[in-house]
Amino acid sequence: MSEAKDLLPPAPDLERFLSCQHTDPHSILGAHLTSDGVVVRAWRPACAAMTLLGNEGEVWAMVRHSGTDLFQVLVEDRHELFSYWLEAELTDGRRLRCRDPYSFSPSMGELDVHLFAEGRHQRLHEVMGAHRRALDGVSGTAFSMWAPNTVYVSVVGDFNAWNDRAHPMRLLGGSGIWELFVPEVEEGAHYKYCVRLRDQTSRLKADPYACALEVPPATASIVYSSRYRFTDSRWMAERAESDARTRPMSIYEVHLGSWRRHADGAMLTYRELAGELADYVSEMGFTHVELMPVMEHPFSGSWGYQISGYFAPSSRQGSPDDFRFLIDHLHRRGIGVLLDWVPGHFPTDEFCLGRFDGTALYEHLDPRLGFHPDWKTYIFNYGRPQVRNFLLSSALCWLRDFHADGLRVDAVASMLYLDYSRREGEWIPNVYGGRENLEAIRFLRELNQFVSRLCPGVLMVAEESTDWPGVSRPVDEDGLGFQFKWDMGWMHDTVHYFSADPLMREGRHRDLTFGMLYAWSENFIMPLSHDEVVHGKGSLIGKMPGTRSEQFANLRALFAYTWARPGKKLVFMGGEFGQRREWNFDDALDWRLLEREGHAGLKRLVRDLNETYRREPALWEDDHRPEGFNWIDADNASDNVIAFMRTAQDRERALLCVCNFSGAPHPAYRIGVPKPGFYAELLNTDSAYYGGGNRGNRGGMKADAHPWQGFPYSLSLNLAPLSVVWFLVPGRETEQQAI
């Protein structure tokens, strides 16, 4: 055996390695062929002695390099590399036998690295992060992360006593990707990355691609492999063939942490929620649930909208597979699942994405581009292909790996405009001098194209609060490529109208009718969302004017009007039964209110609205086309009345909706109709069954041959105050009988 000094790598390389500045520890450690045999070097802090063990029982004592934790030995007369074990005698007397992490080839292929650099890797989260796998027949965990501007990265965890010198990672060329395969690291191991900056300071960072994270306020990442087997193949196959524009869609928006809780205030787990939520949503007739962000987040008060785990469901309510069970169970019950997703900004907490490698890596450095003044968060740099790929992979992960049926993309307007919520001088124009964020626009279009191609039938929904054109138009038609857009303008106009005393509504009549001027410019969802019951706005029923009974009547009328007009429906949890206090993310809804008749009646109404809505194609088949809607009476502001008709695609099935939003009854109110025959009363919000005064039209009304409002026939209706009535328009068979 040669002298120990002859086994050492060149002095500059060794010095860089020992000072934690070497980007390729595999060139120092592991087995290396020389003219004299195979040199094996190993690195183990807190080690008293190290032994090299061959697979055939050979034993070689390794020599410590003076004053370091580097051990080495020359195995003479060996002219090819061989597999081996390391046995370490630790300073506390324990002996550990392990495979050498530095004896393996990279766990990431060149194609993976290339696609990541171009921003086109469709399965990036399956190679980045921490993944259990076997290399050369040895099981362990492959770690990989992106930090191009740092000088040293190591993986630390409970498997190496969180020692930042125990497992240095290697940099894969100029990609900025650091990688290491660590044998024997098991499922459930906690870990982070130690990132050493150029000024030799270091920081611990959670894995951006982690599949699981600790329960906050703890922040470690967790090695996790899904073992879940979905049972929703039929649902997924049918989803791929569906066109949501011509299907009924009634969405129940839910915050899982506060929908219901145990008696002691503890949150329900994902598996506990599965049965209870599915039962309730099925009872109520909603077609979908939309979950406020389930992605891991450090601050519960952000409601999940400041994400730290773009690939990990919050561990507050269970494991990733527990969350998969929730989605699978909802699918088995015929309920779709939409997830809120936030690619616009992320929190500044030290442990997550911000200043990840000491530079503004995922965000812009200039605060005029990279810092959000409203939410005090960082803004993604969409100009970097690796950042776009990170977000693209996150979206595809939730859609493909978790079987989500769609993503509602939060705060799209903040992404589209460089001057969003900024004053003059606080933003930087684009290359053409405009306010449009060209890089964000490119990302959104790219995202929606990828999703459309790879996940047919999935819904991409934009929460976009401005009049940006073509949000829900295809990219090849110069749109952003979303399938739907929340109609925020309608939400604000409608709540503004209904919050007024009926005596004052005449002056707000345009709030009711203006939305129909642009109703088919996008594919809209009509949201009565959480945005209206937070930040001191009170509850939905609390916005309604008048006495307690008038508040219920107003809210019943609002719901029936919303379900009848064009656009898909969304209501935030609690609104459907008249939750009275403002929503609190840290407390369950007030379910005991259902013991009171007004609240129970309101809940019955929403259930019946959904049932009738799903049964009547006139209410949803032509949501996206003007042919499915006709005004009957749009301009009677003084009486606070509107009336309109919805028509199915066959033009035979139709529904008449008449709304009296005044506080006074309108007996013998005449409404023009296109056909003779009997107009059956399908629903009346003033029914005693819903808590009303039971004033109506005794089940329906036969049309008179009395021309009115440009129609050849008309109805003389009894309209209760603060009420909405739905009638089934006679079809061809009924019309022939009448003639």
Tab-separated table of C-alpha atoms in Angstrom, residues 12 91 154 205 207 259 345 416 441 479 484 510 538 541 547 597 653 658 675 692:
chain	number	residue	atom	x	y	z
A	12	PRO	CA	-6.383	22.767	-4.764
A	91	THR	CA	-17.036	8.479	18.210
A	154	SER	CA	-25.553	19.408	1.148
A	205	LYS	CA	-34.052	25.419	2.837
A	207	ASP	CA	-37.243	21.194	-0.701
A	259	TRP	CA	-66.039	23.462	7.140
A	345	HIS	CA	-46.693	34.920	-5.576
A	416	LEU	CA	-51.083	40.107	-16.097
A	441	ILE	CA	-48.889	35.998	-20.372
A	479	GLY	CA	-56.767	34.053	-25.762
A	484	PHE	CA	-63.707	29.540	-17.477
A	510	ARG	CA	-78.296	48.641	-13.998
A	538	GLY	CA	-69.704	40.230	7.239
A	541	ILE	CA	-77.100	37.001	4.679
A	547	THR	CA	-85.962	42.369	9.053
A	597	GLU	CA	-86.517	27.128	10.368
A	653	ARG	CA	-87.183	22.954	-23.572
A	658	VAL	CA	-89.527	36.130	-13.054
A	675	LYS	CA	-96.255	30.350	-26.476
A	692	GLY	CA	-91.647	32.211	2.784
